[in-house]
Coordinates of N, CA and C in Angstrom, one line a residue:
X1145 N 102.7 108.8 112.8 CA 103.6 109.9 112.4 C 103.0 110.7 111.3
X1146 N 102.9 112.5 111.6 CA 101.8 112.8 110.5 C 103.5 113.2 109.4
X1147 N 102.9 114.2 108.9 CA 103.9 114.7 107.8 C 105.1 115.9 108.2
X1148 N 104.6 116.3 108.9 CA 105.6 117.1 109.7 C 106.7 115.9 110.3
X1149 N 106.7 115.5 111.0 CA 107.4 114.3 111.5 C 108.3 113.5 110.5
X1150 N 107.3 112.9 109.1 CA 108.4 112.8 108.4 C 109.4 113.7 107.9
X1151 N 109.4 114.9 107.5 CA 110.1 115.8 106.7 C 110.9 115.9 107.4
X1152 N 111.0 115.6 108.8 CA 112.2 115.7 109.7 C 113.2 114.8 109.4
X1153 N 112.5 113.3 109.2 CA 113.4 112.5 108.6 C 114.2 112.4 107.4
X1154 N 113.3 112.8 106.4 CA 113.1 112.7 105.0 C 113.4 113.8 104.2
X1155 N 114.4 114.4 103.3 CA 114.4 115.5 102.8 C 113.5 115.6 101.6
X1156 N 112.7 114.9 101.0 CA 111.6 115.2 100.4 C 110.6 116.4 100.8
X1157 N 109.8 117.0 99.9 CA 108.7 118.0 99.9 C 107.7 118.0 98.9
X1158 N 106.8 118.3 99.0 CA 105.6 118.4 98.3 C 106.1 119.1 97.0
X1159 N 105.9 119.2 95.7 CA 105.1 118.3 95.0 C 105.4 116.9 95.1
X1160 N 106.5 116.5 95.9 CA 107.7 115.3 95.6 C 107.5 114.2 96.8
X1161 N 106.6 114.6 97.7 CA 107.0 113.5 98.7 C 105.7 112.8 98.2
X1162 N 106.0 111.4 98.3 CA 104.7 110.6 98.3 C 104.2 109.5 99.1
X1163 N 104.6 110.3 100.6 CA 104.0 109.4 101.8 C 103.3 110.8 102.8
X1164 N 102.0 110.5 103.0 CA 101.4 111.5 103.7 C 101.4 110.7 105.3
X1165 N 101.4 109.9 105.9 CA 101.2 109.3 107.5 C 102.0 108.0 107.2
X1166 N 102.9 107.6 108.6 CA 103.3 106.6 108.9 C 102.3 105.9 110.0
X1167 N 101.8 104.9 110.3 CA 101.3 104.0 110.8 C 101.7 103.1 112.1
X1168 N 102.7 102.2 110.9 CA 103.7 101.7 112.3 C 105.1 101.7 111.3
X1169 N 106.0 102.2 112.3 CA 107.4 102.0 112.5 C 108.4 100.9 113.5
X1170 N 108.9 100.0 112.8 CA 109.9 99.1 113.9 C 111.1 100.2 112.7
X1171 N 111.9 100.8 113.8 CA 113.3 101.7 113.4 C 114.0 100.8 112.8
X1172 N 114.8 100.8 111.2 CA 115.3 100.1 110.7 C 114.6 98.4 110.4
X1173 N 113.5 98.1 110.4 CA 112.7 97.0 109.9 C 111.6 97.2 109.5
X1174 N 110.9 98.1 109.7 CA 109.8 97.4 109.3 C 109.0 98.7 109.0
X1175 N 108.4 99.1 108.1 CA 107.1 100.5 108.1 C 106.4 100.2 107.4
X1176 N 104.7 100.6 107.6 CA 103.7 100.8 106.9 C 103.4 102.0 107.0
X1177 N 103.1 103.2 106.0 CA 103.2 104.3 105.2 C 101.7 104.5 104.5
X1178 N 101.1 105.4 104.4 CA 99.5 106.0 103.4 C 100.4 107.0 103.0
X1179 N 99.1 106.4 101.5 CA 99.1 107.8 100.5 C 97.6 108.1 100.1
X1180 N 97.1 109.0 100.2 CA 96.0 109.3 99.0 C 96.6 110.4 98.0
X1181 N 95.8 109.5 96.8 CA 96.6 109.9 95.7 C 95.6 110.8 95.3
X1182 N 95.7 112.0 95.2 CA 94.5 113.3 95.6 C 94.4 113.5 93.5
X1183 N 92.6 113.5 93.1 CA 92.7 113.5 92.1 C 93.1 114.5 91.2
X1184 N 93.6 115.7 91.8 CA 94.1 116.7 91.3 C 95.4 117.3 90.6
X1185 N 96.0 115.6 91.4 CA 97.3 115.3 91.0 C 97.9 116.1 89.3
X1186 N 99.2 116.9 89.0 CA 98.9 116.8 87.8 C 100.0 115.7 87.1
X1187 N 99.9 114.6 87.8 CA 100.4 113.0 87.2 C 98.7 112.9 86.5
X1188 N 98.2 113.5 86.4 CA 96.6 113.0 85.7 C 96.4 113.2 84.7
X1189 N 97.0 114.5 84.9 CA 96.5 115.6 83.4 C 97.1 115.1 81.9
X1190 N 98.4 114.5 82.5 CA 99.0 114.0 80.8 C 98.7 112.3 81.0
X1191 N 98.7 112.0 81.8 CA 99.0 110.2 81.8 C 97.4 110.0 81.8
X1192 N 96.8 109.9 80.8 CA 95.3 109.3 80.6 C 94.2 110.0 80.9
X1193 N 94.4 111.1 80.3 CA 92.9 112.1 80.9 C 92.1 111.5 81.0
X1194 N 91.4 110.7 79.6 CA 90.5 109.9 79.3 C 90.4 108.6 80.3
X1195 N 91.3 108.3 80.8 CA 91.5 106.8 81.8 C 92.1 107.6 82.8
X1196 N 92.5 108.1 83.8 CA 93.4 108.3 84.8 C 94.1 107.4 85.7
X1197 N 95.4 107.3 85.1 CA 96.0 105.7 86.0 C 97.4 106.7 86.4
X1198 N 97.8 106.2 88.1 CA 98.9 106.7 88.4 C 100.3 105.9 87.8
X1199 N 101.5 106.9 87.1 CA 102.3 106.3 87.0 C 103.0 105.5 87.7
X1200 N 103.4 104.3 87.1 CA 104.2 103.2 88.0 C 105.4 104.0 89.2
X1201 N 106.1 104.6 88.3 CA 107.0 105.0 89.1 C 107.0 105.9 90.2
X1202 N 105.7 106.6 90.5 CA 105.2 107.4 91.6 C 105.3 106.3 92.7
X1203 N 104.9 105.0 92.6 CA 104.3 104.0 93.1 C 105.8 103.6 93.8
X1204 N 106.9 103.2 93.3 CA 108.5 102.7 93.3 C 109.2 104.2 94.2
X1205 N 108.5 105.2 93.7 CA 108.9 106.4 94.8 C 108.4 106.6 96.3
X1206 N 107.4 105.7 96.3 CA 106.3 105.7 97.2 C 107.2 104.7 98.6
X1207 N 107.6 103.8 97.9 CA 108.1 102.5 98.5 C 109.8 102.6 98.9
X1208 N 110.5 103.9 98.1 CA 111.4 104.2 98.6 C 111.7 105.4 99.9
X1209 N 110.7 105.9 99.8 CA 110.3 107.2 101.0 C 109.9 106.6 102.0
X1210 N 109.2 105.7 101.6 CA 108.9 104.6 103.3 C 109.9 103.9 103.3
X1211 N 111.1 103.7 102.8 CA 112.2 103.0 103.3 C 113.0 103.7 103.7
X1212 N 113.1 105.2 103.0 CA 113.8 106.0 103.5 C 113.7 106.6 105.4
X1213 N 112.2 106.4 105.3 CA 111.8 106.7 107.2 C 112.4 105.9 107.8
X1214 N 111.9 104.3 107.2 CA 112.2 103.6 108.2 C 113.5 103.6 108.7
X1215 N 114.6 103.6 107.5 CA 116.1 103.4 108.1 C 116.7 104.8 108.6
X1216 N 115.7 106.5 108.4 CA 116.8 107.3 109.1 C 116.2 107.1 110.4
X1217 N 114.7 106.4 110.6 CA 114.2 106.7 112.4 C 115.3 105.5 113.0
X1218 N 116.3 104.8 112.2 CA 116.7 103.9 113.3 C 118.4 104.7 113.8
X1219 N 118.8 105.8 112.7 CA 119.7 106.4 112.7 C 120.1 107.5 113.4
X1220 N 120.7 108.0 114.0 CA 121.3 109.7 114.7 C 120.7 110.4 113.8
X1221 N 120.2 112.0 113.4 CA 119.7 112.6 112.8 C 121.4 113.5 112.2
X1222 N 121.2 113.4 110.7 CA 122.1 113.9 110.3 C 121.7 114.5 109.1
X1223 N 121.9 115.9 108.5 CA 121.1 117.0 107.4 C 121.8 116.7 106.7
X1224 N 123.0 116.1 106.5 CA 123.9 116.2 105.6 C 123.7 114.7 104.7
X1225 N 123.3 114.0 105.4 CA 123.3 112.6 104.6 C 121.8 112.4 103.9
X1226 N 122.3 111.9 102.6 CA 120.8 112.1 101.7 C 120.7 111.0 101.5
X1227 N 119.1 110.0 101.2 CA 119.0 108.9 100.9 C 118.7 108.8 99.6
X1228 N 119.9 107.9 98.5 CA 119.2 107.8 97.2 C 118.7 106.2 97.0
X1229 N 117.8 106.4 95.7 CA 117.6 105.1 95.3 C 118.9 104.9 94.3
X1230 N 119.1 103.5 94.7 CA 120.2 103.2 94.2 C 119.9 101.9 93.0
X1231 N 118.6 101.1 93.5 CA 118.2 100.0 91.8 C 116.8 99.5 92.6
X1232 N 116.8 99.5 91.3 CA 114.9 98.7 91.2 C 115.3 97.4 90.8
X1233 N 114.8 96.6 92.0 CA 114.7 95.0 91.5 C 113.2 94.4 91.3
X1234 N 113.1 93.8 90.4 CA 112.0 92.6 90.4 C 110.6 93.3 90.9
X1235 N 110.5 94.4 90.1 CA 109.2 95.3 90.3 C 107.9 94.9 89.2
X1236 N 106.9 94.7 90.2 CA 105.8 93.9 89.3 C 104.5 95.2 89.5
X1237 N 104.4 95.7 88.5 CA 102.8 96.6 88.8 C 101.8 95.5 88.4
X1238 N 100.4 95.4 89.2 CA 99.7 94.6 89.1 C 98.2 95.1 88.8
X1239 N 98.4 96.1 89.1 CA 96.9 96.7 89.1 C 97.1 98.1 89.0
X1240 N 96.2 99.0 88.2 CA 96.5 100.7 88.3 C 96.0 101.1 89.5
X1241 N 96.6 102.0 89.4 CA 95.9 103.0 90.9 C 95.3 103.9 89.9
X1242 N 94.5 104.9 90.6 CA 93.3 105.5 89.7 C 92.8 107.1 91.0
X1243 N 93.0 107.8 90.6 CA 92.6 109.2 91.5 C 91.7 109.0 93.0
X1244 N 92.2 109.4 93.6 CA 91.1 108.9 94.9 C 91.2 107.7 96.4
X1245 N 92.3 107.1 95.8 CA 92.5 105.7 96.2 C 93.5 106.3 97.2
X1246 N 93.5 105.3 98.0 CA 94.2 105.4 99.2 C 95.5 104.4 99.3
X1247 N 96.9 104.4 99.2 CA 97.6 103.5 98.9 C 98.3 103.1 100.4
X1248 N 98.1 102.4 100.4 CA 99.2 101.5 101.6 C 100.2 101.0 101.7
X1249 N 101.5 101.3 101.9 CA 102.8 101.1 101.5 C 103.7 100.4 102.6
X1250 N 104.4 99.1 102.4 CA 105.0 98.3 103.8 C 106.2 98.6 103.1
X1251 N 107.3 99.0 103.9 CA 108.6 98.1 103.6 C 109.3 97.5 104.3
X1252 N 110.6 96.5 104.6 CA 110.9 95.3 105.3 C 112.5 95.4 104.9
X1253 N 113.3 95.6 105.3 CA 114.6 95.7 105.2 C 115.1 94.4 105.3
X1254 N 115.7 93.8 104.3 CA 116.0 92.6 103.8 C 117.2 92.2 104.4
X1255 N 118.3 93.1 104.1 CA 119.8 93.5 104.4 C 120.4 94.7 104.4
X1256 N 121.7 94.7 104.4 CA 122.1 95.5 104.3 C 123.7 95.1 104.8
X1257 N 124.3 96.5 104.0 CA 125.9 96.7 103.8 C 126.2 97.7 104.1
X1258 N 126.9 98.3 105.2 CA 127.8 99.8 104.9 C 126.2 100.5 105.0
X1259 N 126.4 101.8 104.3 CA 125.2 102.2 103.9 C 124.1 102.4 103.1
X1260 N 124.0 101.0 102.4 CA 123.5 100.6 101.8 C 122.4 99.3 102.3
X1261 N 121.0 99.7 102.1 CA 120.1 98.8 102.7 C 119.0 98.0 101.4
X1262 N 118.9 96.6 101.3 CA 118.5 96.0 100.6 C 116.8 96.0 101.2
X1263 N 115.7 96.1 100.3 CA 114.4 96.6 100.7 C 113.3 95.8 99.9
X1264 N 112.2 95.1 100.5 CA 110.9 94.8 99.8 C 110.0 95.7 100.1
X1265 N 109.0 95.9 99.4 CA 108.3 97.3 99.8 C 106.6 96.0 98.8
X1266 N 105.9 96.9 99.0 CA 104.5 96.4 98.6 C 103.9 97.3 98.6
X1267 N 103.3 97.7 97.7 CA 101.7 98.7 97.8 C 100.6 98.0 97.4
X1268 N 99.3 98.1 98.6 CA 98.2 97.8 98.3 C 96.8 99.2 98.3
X1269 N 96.1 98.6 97.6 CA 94.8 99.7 97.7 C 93.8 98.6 97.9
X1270 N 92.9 99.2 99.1 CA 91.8 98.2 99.5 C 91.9 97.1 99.7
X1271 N 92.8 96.6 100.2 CA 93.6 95.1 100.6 C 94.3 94.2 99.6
X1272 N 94.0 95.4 98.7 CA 94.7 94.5 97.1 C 95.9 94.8 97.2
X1273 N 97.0 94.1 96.6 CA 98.3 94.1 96.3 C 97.9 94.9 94.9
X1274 N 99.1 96.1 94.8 CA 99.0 96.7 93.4 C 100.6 96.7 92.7
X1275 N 101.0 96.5 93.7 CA 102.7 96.4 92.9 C 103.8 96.0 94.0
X1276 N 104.5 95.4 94.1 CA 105.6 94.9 94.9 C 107.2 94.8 94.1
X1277 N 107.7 94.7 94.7 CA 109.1 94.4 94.4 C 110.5 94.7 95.4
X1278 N 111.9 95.3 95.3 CA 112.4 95.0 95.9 C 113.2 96.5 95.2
X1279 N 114.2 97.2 96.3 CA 115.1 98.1 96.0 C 116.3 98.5 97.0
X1280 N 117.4 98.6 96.6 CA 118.1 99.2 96.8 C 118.7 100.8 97.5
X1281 N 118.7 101.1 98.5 CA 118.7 102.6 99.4 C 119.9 102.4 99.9
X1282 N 120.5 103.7 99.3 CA 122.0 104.4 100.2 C 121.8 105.7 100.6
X1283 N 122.9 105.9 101.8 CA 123.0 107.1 102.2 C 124.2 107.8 101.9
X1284 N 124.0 108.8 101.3 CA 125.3 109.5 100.7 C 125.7 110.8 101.4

């Protein structure tokens, strides 16, 4: 799925979306999601000129946009319903990401209530785990 395809799903847009290709999709279970995190980014310019590390929470936005695909591709297409993050649980950064890198993003729908879906998500770069945890997505 390139990026056209998401934005269908996803009301996200550039500067703001931070999933460029979906991979694989199981509708409502399962997505793996890329990002390259292009070094021109301007998350660069203030967060460590001298060191350039991507902020954590680029990373936690990352992992909610790939949950956000996975659960509207299992859904009727509706413009009116928006997906928010609703809580960050048990989020562990483990490693910086750094300009250039290519990030790999899974998420795995745990549960869910009503419209509300409970989510593990993981990012790795180069087969490394760089941050995992768990979140919370409704549709309003």
């Amino acid at each position: 799925m390139d990026r056209h395809e998401i934005e269908k799903l996803i009301p996200h847009r550039p500067p703001f979306l931070w999933i460029d290709g979906v991979e694989e999709l199981e509708p409502g279970a399962h997505c793996l999601a890329w990002k390259l995190i292009e070094p021109e980014s301007p998350a660069f310019a203030g967060h460590f000129p001298a060191n350039p590390v991507l902020p954590g929470i680029f990373l936690i936005e990352a992992i909610a946009q790939t949950a956000c695909v996975m659960m509207a591709s299992a859904a009727p297409p509706n413009p009116e319903a928006v997906p928010l993050l609703a809580a960050v649980n048990r989020f562990k950064f483990l490693k910086p990401v750094k300009p250039g890198q290519e990030l790999r993003i899974v998420t795995r729908k745990l549960t869910d209530a009503g419209k509300m879906a409970y989510i593990e998500g993981t990012v790795s770069v180069a087969g490394e785990v760089v941050a995992r945890g768990e979140l919370s997505v409704v549709s309003a």
